[in-house]
Amino acid sequence: MVTLKTAVRTRRIKWVAARLGALCAVVLILGFGIFVWVLPRQQIVLDRDADGIVVLTGGTSRVIDGLDLLKSQRGKRLLITGVNLGTTTADIAREAPSYNRVLACCVDLDYSAINTLGNAVQAKLWATQHDFHSLIVVTSAYHMPRALAELEHQLPNVTLVPYPVLSDRLRVEPWWTNGDTTKLVVSEYLKYLFAELRMRFDSSAADNRDGRTSYGSLAAPPARPRVAENL
């Protein structure tokens, strides 16, 4: 038989849990509102150059924008991180012949990153190798908050200059009017929250601060299977 004291305690626990759940829901909704509010809606014009340029793969337009920035001498070198196995700078040159010169001299490809954390780690190693203290970051607008968070965690002493790329869909219609776009933005918000939570307990950035690596250009990529997409 349930005593009065036990019933009161159970009711109080349920009341507190309900209030905490409601508070968490409000915080999540408000956070999502802020997240979408700060997402760029127009292509930006850079007001400064940087030592290097980093492109996080996930769309052809990101690579072209990065190459255009390099060709315009907005940075000294370009890293394309998370490249599909089998792709070389020669392949990119065939698709974008107007960038042959910069592809031959100043572009590095990373094949190892399989997610945004991996992108940030490889960007850190690349920036350390070249002694770069500022980076232009090229990725999609909806992906930029998480990319910057991961990069800032790995490169706390490097200045990051965001260069968000707007998809055609986001250019012509609000995100909430299309189911696929809505799912994409909500998913990216949840991934951003998870990344922020994970980084609170992540000491790998400090542990690997002096890391070094090398990157491919015209050479064939390593024979290693790719297990996930970048985003």
GROMACS .gro file of N, CA and C in nm, residues 18-143:
model
  378
   18ALA      N    1   0.843   1.758  -1.489
   18ALA     CA    2   0.763   1.826  -1.592
   18ALA      C    3   0.811   1.968  -1.614
   19ARG      N    4   0.842   2.037  -1.503
   19ARG     CA    5   0.890   2.175  -1.515
   19ARG      C    6   1.026   2.180  -1.583
   20LEU      N    7   1.114   2.088  -1.547
   20LEU     CA    8   1.246   2.083  -1.609
   20LEU      C    9   1.235   2.052  -1.759
   21GLY      N   10   1.145   1.959  -1.792
   21GLY     CA   11   1.124   1.926  -1.933
   21GLY      C   12   1.074   2.046  -2.012
   22ALA      N   13   0.979   2.119  -1.951
   22ALA     CA   14   0.925   2.238  -2.019
   22ALA      C   15   1.033   2.345  -2.035
   23LEU      N   16   1.118   2.360  -1.932
   23LEU     CA   17   1.225   2.459  -1.939
   23LEU      C   18   1.326   2.422  -2.048
   24CYS      N   19   1.362   2.294  -2.055
   24CYS     CA   20   1.455   2.249  -2.159
   24CYS      C   21   1.398   2.272  -2.298
   25ALA      N   22   1.268   2.246  -2.314
   25ALA     CA   23   1.203   2.267  -2.443
   25ALA      C   24   1.207   2.414  -2.483
   26VAL      N   25   1.180   2.502  -2.387
   26VAL     CA   26   1.184   2.646  -2.415
   26VAL      C   27   1.325   2.689  -2.454
   27VAL      N   28   1.425   2.640  -2.380
   27VAL     CA   29   1.565   2.675  -2.411
   27VAL      C   30   1.603   2.626  -2.551
   28LEU      N   31   1.563   2.503  -2.584
   28LEU     CA   32   1.595   2.449  -2.717
   28LEU      C   33   1.529   2.531  -2.827
   29ILE      N   34   1.404   2.570  -2.806
   29ILE     CA   35   1.332   2.648  -2.907
   29ILE      C   36   1.394   2.786  -2.923
   30LEU      N   37   1.426   2.849  -2.811
   30LEU     CA   38   1.490   2.981  -2.818
   30LEU      C   39   1.627   2.972  -2.883
   31GLY      N   40   1.702   2.867  -2.848
   31GLY     CA   41   1.833   2.847  -2.909
   31GLY      C   42   1.824   2.826  -3.058
   32PHE      N   43   1.723   2.749  -3.100
   32PHE     CA   44   1.705   2.726  -3.243
   32PHE      C   45   1.670   2.857  -3.314
   33GLY      N   46   1.588   2.939  -3.249
   33GLY     CA   47   1.555   3.069  -3.308
   33GLY      C   48   1.678   3.155  -3.329
   34ILE      N   49   1.766   3.156  -3.229
   34ILE     CA   50   1.890   3.233  -3.242
   34ILE      C   51   1.978   3.173  -3.352
   35PHE      N   52   1.984   3.039  -3.357
   35PHE     CA   53   2.066   2.970  -3.456
   35PHE      C   54   2.026   3.009  -3.598
   36VAL      N   55   1.897   3.004  -3.628
   36VAL     CA   56   1.854   3.036  -3.764
   36VAL      C   57   1.859   3.187  -3.790
   37TRP      N   58   1.848   3.266  -3.684
   37TRP     CA   59   1.852   3.411  -3.702
   37TRP      C   60   1.990   3.456  -3.750
   38VAL      N   61   2.095   3.392  -3.699
   38VAL     CA   62   2.231   3.434  -3.733
   38VAL      C   63   2.282   3.370  -3.862
   39LEU      N   64   2.207   3.275  -3.918
   39LEU     CA   65   2.251   3.215  -4.043
   39LEU      C   66   2.252   3.320  -4.154
   40PRO      N   67   2.362   3.328  -4.232
   40PRO     CA   68   2.369   3.427  -4.341
   40PRO      C   69   2.261   3.402  -4.445
   41ARG      N   70   2.204   3.508  -4.496
   41ARG     CA   71   2.101   3.498  -4.599
   41ARG      C   72   2.147   3.555  -4.733
   42GLN      N   73   2.263   3.620  -4.732
   42GLN     CA   74   2.321   3.676  -4.853
   42GLN      C   75   2.470   3.647  -4.857
   43GLN      N   76   2.523   3.638  -4.978
   43GLN     CA   77   2.667   3.617  -4.993
   43GLN      C   78   2.742   3.737  -4.935
   44ILE      N   79   2.845   3.709  -4.856
   44ILE     CA   80   2.919   3.818  -4.794
   44ILE      C   81   3.037   3.860  -4.880
   45VAL      N   82   3.088   3.978  -4.853
   45VAL     CA   83   3.210   4.028  -4.917
   45VAL      C   84   3.317   4.035  -4.811
   46LEU      N   85   3.427   3.964  -4.830
   46LEU     CA   86   3.532   3.963  -4.730
   46LEU      C   87   3.595   4.101  -4.715
   47ASP      N   88   3.622   4.138  -4.591
   47ASP     CA   89   3.685   4.268  -4.566
   47ASP      C   90   3.831   4.253  -4.526
   48ARG      N   91   3.885   4.130  -4.536
   48ARG     CA   92   4.025   4.108  -4.503
   48ARG      C   93   4.074   3.980  -4.570
   49ASP      N   94   4.208   3.970  -4.584
   49ASP     CA   95   4.270   3.849  -4.634
   49ASP      C   96   4.313   3.763  -4.516
   50ALA      N   97   4.369   3.645  -4.545
   50ALA     CA   98   4.415   3.556  -4.439
   50ALA      C   99   4.537   3.480  -4.490
   51ASP      N  100   4.604   3.412  -4.397
   51ASP     CA  101   4.721   3.332  -4.437
   51ASP      C  102   4.679   3.214  -4.524
   52GLY      N  103   4.574   3.145  -4.485
   52GLY     CA  104   4.529   3.027  -4.558
   52GLY      C  105   4.379   3.024  -4.575
   53ILE      N  106   4.334   2.931  -4.660
   53ILE     CA  107   4.191   2.912  -4.688
   53ILE      C  108   4.160   2.764  -4.666
   54VAL      N  109   4.053   2.735  -4.595
   54VAL     CA  110   4.011   2.597  -4.570
   54VAL      C  111   3.871   2.578  -4.624
   55VAL      N  112   3.854   2.478  -4.710
   55VAL     CA  113   3.723   2.441  -4.762
   55VAL      C  114   3.681   2.308  -4.701
   56LEU      N  115   3.566   2.306  -4.636
   56LEU     CA  116   3.510   2.181  -4.585
   56LEU      C  117   3.417   2.126  -4.691
   57THR      N  118   3.451   2.010  -4.745
   57THR     CA  119   3.377   1.958  -4.859
   57THR      C  120   3.234   1.923  -4.822
   58GLY      N  121   3.151   1.908  -4.925
   58GLY     CA  122   3.011   1.880  -4.908
   58GLY      C  123   2.928   1.937  -5.021
   59GLY      N  124   2.993   2.011  -5.111
   59GLY     CA  125   2.924   2.069  -5.226
   59GLY      C  126   3.025   2.128  -5.322
   60THR      N  127   2.997   2.116  -5.453
   60THR     CA  128   3.090   2.164  -5.554
   60THR      C  129   3.113   2.314  -5.542
   61SER      N  130   3.009   2.388  -5.509
   61SER     CA  131   3.020   2.533  -5.504
   61SER      C  132   3.119   2.577  -5.396
   62ARG      N  133   3.134   2.499  -5.289
   62ARG     CA  134   3.230   2.534  -5.185
   62ARG      C  135   3.372   2.532  -5.242
   63VAL      N  136   3.405   2.429  -5.318
   63VAL     CA  137   3.539   2.417  -5.375
   63VAL      C  138   3.566   2.529  -5.473
   64ILE      N  139   3.470   2.558  -5.559
   64ILE     CA  140   3.488   2.667  -5.656
   64ILE      C  141   3.507   2.800  -5.586
   65ASP      N  142   3.429   2.824  -5.482
   65ASP     CA  143   3.444   2.949  -5.407
   65ASP      C  144   3.581   2.958  -5.342
   66GLY      N  145   3.629   2.846  -5.288
   66GLY     CA  146   3.761   2.844  -5.228
   66GLY      C  147   3.870   2.870  -5.330
   67LEU      N  148   3.859   2.808  -5.446
   67LEU     CA  149   3.956   2.829  -5.553
   67LEU      C  150   3.954   2.974  -5.601
   68ASP      N  151   3.836   3.031  -5.608
   68ASP     CA  152   3.824   3.171  -5.651
   68ASP      C  153   3.891   3.264  -5.551
   69LEU      N  154   3.875   3.236  -5.422
   69LEU     CA  155   3.942   3.316  -5.320
   69LEU      C  156   4.094   3.303  -5.331
   70LEU      N  157   4.141   3.182  -5.356
   70LEU     CA  158   4.285   3.161  -5.371
   70LEU      C  159   4.338   3.233  -5.493
   71LYS      N  160   4.266   3.221  -5.603
   71LYS     CA  161   4.307   3.288  -5.726
   71LYS      C  162   4.310   3.439  -5.709
   72SER      N  163   4.221   3.490  -5.624
   72SER     CA  164   4.216   3.635  -5.597
   72SER      C  165   4.317   3.676  -5.490
   73GLN      N  166   4.402   3.580  -5.450
   73GLN     CA  167   4.509   3.605  -5.352
   73GLN      C  168   4.456   3.649  -5.216
   74ARG      N  169   4.341   3.594  -5.177
   74ARG     CA  170   4.289   3.622  -5.043
   74ARG      C  171   4.359   3.535  -4.938
   75GLY      N  172   4.435   3.435  -4.982
   75GLY     CA  173   4.515   3.350  -4.895
   75GLY      C  174   4.632   3.293  -4.971
   76LYS      N  175   4.732   3.240  -4.898
   76LYS     CA  176   4.853   3.189  -4.961
   76LYS      C  177   4.836   3.047  -5.014
   77ARG      N  178   4.762   2.964  -4.939
   77ARG     CA  179   4.739   2.826  -4.979
   77ARG      C  180   4.595   2.790  -4.945
   78LEU      N  181   4.549   2.680  -5.008
   78LEU     CA  182   4.413   2.632  -4.986
   78LEU      C  183   4.417   2.486  -4.946
   79LEU      N  184   4.345   2.453  -4.839
   79LEU     CA  185   4.325   2.314  -4.799
   79LEU      C  186   4.181   2.276  -4.826
   80ILE      N  187   4.161   2.167  -4.901
   80ILE     CA  188   4.028   2.109  -4.920
   80ILE      C  189   4.025   1.983  -4.836
   81THR      N  190   3.947   1.983  -4.731
   81THR     CA  191   3.950   1.872  -4.636
   81THR      C  192   3.823   1.786  -4.646
   82GLY      N  193   3.844   1.655  -4.635
   82GLY     CA  194   3.733   1.561  -4.649
   82GLY      C  195   3.707   1.523  -4.793
   83VAL      N  196   3.812   1.519  -4.874
   83VAL     CA  197   3.799   1.489  -5.017
   83VAL      C  198   3.771   1.340  -5.036
   84ASN      N  199   3.687   1.307  -5.133
   84ASN     CA  200   3.659   1.167  -5.163
   84ASN      C  201   3.783   1.097  -5.215
   85LEU      N  202   3.801   0.973  -5.174
   85LEU     CA  203   3.913   0.894  -5.224
   85LEU      C  204   3.903   0.881  -5.376
   86GLY      N  205   4.017   0.888  -5.442
   86GLY     CA  206   4.022   0.880  -5.587
   86GLY      C  207   4.024   1.014  -5.655
   87THR      N  208   4.001   1.121  -5.580
   87THR     CA  209   4.001   1.256  -5.636
   87THR      C  210   4.137   1.321  -5.616
   88THR      N  211   4.192   1.380  -5.722
   88THR     CA  212   4.318   1.453  -5.713
   88THR      C  213   4.296   1.595  -5.763
   89THR      N  214   4.398   1.679  -5.748
   89THR     CA  215   4.388   1.815  -5.801
   89THR      C  216   4.379   1.813  -5.953
   90ALA      N  217   4.435   1.709  -6.015
   90ALA     CA  218   4.423   1.697  -6.161
   90ALA      C  219   4.277   1.677  -6.201
   91ASP      N  220   4.204   1.599  -6.123
   91ASP     CA  221   4.061   1.579  -6.150
   91ASP      C  222   3.985   1.710  -6.136
   92ILE      N  223   4.018   1.786  -6.031
   92ILE     CA  224   3.951   1.915  -6.012
   92ILE      C  225   3.985   2.009  -6.125
   93ALA      N  226   4.110   2.006  -6.172
   93ALA     CA  227   4.153   2.094  -6.281
   93ALA      C  228   4.075   2.065  -6.410
   94ARG      N  229   4.042   1.939  -6.433
   94ARG     CA  230   3.964   1.905  -6.554
   94ARG      C  231   3.823   1.961  -6.546
   95GLU      N  232   3.769   1.968  -6.424
   95GLU     CA  233   3.635   2.022  -6.406
   95GLU      C  234   3.634   2.175  -6.401
   96ALA      N  235   3.746   2.232  -6.358
   96ALA     CA  236   3.756   2.378  -6.344
   96ALA      C  237   3.889   2.425  -6.402
   97PRO      N  238   3.905   2.423  -6.535
   97PRO     CA  239   4.034   2.452  -6.598
   97PRO      C  240   4.086   2.593  -6.573
   98SER      N  241   3.999   2.686  -6.540
   98SER     CA  242   4.045   2.823  -6.518
   98SER      C  243   4.128   2.836  -6.390
   99TYR      N  244   4.131   2.730  -6.308
   99TYR     CA  245   4.207   2.734  -6.184
   99TYR      C  246   4.331   2.645  -6.190
  100ASN      N  247   4.374   2.608  -6.309
  100ASN     CA  248   4.488   2.516  -6.324
  100ASN      C  249   4.612   2.565  -6.252
  101ARG      N  250   4.642   2.693  -6.262
  101ARG     CA  251   4.767   2.744  -6.208
  101ARG      C  252   4.770   2.733  -6.056
  102VAL      N  253   4.662   2.776  -5.990
  102VAL     CA  254   4.662   2.769  -5.843
  102VAL      C  255   4.651   2.625  -5.795
  103LEU      N  256   4.583   2.540  -5.870
  103LEU     CA  257   4.573   2.399  -5.832
  103LEU      C  258   4.709   2.332  -5.836
  104ALA      N  259   4.792   2.372  -5.931
  104ALA     CA  260   4.923   2.311  -5.946
  104ALA      C  261   5.021   2.354  -5.838
  105CYS      N  262   5.000   2.470  -5.781
  105CYS     CA  263   5.101   2.522  -5.688
  105CYS      C  264   5.058   2.531  -5.543
  106CYS      N  265   4.930   2.552  -5.519
  106CYS     CA  266   4.895   2.604  -5.387
  106CYS      C  267   4.774   2.537  -5.323
  107VAL      N  268   4.738   2.417  -5.367
  107VAL     CA  269   4.621   2.348  -5.314
  107VAL      C  270   4.663   2.215  -5.252
  108ASP      N  271   4.617   2.190  -5.131
  108ASP     CA  272   4.642   2.064  -5.061
  108ASP      C  273   4.509   1.992  -5.039
  109LEU      N  274   4.510   1.860  -5.054
  109LEU     CA  275   4.390   1.780  -5.036
  109LEU      C  276   4.405   1.689  -4.915
  110ASP      N  277   4.303   1.684  -4.833
  110ASP     CA  278   4.300   1.593  -4.718
  110ASP      C  279   4.196   1.486  -4.743
  111TYR      N  280   4.236   1.358  -4.732
  111TYR     CA  281   4.146   1.246  -4.757
  111TYR      C  282   4.097   1.179  -4.629
  112SER      N  283   4.150   1.219  -4.515
  112SER     CA  284   4.124   1.143  -4.393
  112SER      C  285   3.999   1.188  -4.317
  113ALA      N  286   3.961   1.315  -4.326
  113ALA     CA  287   3.848   1.365  -4.249
  113ALA      C  288   3.717   1.306  -4.301
  114ILE      N  289   3.635   1.256  -4.208
  114ILE     CA  290   3.506   1.199  -4.247
  114ILE      C  291   3.390   1.274  -4.183
  115ASN      N  292   3.420   1.377  -4.103
  115ASN     CA  293   3.315   1.458  -4.042
  115ASN      C  294   3.374   1.594  -4.006
  116THR      N  295   3.293   1.678  -3.944
  116THR     CA  296   3.337   1.814  -3.915
  116THR      C  297   3.450   1.818  -3.814
  117LEU      N  298   3.446   1.731  -3.715
  117LEU     CA  299   3.557   1.722  -3.620
  117LEU      C  300   3.686   1.687  -3.693
  118GLY      N  301   3.679   1.590  -3.782
  118GLY     CA  302   3.797   1.553  -3.860
  118GLY      C  303   3.847   1.668  -3.945
  119ASN      N  304   3.754   1.743  -4.005
  119ASN     CA  305   3.793   1.862  -4.082
  119ASN      C  306   3.874   1.958  -3.996
  120ALA      N  307   3.825   1.982  -3.873
  120ALA     CA  308   3.891   2.077  -3.784
  120ALA      C  309   4.029   2.029  -3.743
  121VAL      N  310   4.040   1.900  -3.714
  121VAL     CA  311   4.170   1.844  -3.674
  121VAL      C  312   4.270   1.857  -3.789
  122GLN      N  313   4.228   1.824  -3.911
  122GLN     CA  314   4.318   1.834  -4.025
  122GLN      C  315   4.354   1.979  -4.057
  123ALA      N  316   4.258   2.069  -4.040
  123ALA     CA  317   4.287   2.212  -4.061
  123ALA      C  318   4.389   2.260  -3.959
  124LYS      N  319   4.379   2.212  -3.837
  124LYS     CA  320   4.475   2.249  -3.732
  124LYS      C  321   4.616   2.201  -3.769
  125LEU      N  322   4.628   2.076  -3.811
  125LEU     CA  323   4.758   2.023  -3.847
  125LEU      C  324   4.818   2.097  -3.966
  126TRP      N  325   4.733   2.127  -4.062
  126TRP     CA  326   4.777   2.199  -4.183
  126TRP      C  327   4.822   2.341  -4.147
  127ALA      N  328   4.743   2.412  -4.067
  127ALA     CA  329   4.779   2.548  -4.028
  127ALA      C  330   4.907   2.549  -3.947
  128THR      N  331   4.926   2.449  -3.860
  128THR     CA  332   5.048   2.440  -3.780
  128THR      C  333   5.168   2.415  -3.870
  129GLN      N  334   5.151   2.325  -3.967
  129GLN     CA  335   5.260   2.293  -4.059
  129GLN      C  336   5.308   2.416  -4.135
  130HIS      N  337   5.215   2.501  -4.176
  130HIS     CA  338   5.250   2.619  -4.256
  130HIS      C  339   5.265   2.746  -4.172
  131ASP      N  340   5.250   2.733  -4.040
  131ASP     CA  341   5.261   2.848  -3.951
  131ASP      C  342   5.163   2.958  -3.988
  132PHE      N  343   5.038   2.918  -4.014
  132PHE     CA  344   4.933   3.013  -4.047
  132PHE      C  345   4.862   3.058  -3.919
  133HIS      N  346   4.835   3.186  -3.912
  133HIS     CA  347   4.770   3.242  -3.794
  133HIS      C  348   4.631   3.298  -3.825
  134SER      N  349   4.587   3.287  -3.949
  134SER     CA  350   4.452   3.329  -3.986
  134SER      C  351   4.404   3.242  -4.101
  135LEU      N  352   4.276   3.205  -4.098
  135LEU     CA  353   4.219   3.116  -4.199
  135LEU      C  354   4.083   3.168  -4.244
  136ILE      N  355   4.059   3.166  -4.374
  136ILE     CA  356   3.925   3.187  -4.428
  136ILE      C  357   3.857   3.051  -4.432
  137VAL      N  358   3.740   3.040  -4.373
  137VAL     CA  359   3.669   2.913  -4.364
  137VAL      C  360   3.553   2.914  -4.464
  138VAL      N  361   3.554   2.818  -4.557
  138VAL     CA  362   3.452   2.810  -4.660
  138VAL      C  363   3.369   2.684  -4.638
  139THR      N  364   3.241   2.702  -4.609
  139THR     CA  365   3.147   2.591  -4.600
  139THR      C  366   3.007   2.649  -4.618
  140SER      N  367   2.907   2.563  -4.617
  140SER     CA  368   2.770   2.611  -4.638
  140SER      C  369   2.725   2.697  -4.521
  141ALA      N  370   2.629   2.784  -4.546
  141ALA     CA  371   2.583   2.877  -4.443
  141ALA      C  372   2.528   2.803  -4.322
  142TYR      N  373   2.447   2.698  -4.344
  142TYR     CA  374   2.387   2.627  -4.232
  142TYR      C  375   2.490   2.548  -4.153
  143HIS      N  376   2.603   2.512  -4.215
  143HIS     CA  377   2.708   2.434  -4.151
  143HIS      C  378   2.811   2.522  -4.080
   0.00000   0.00000   0.00000
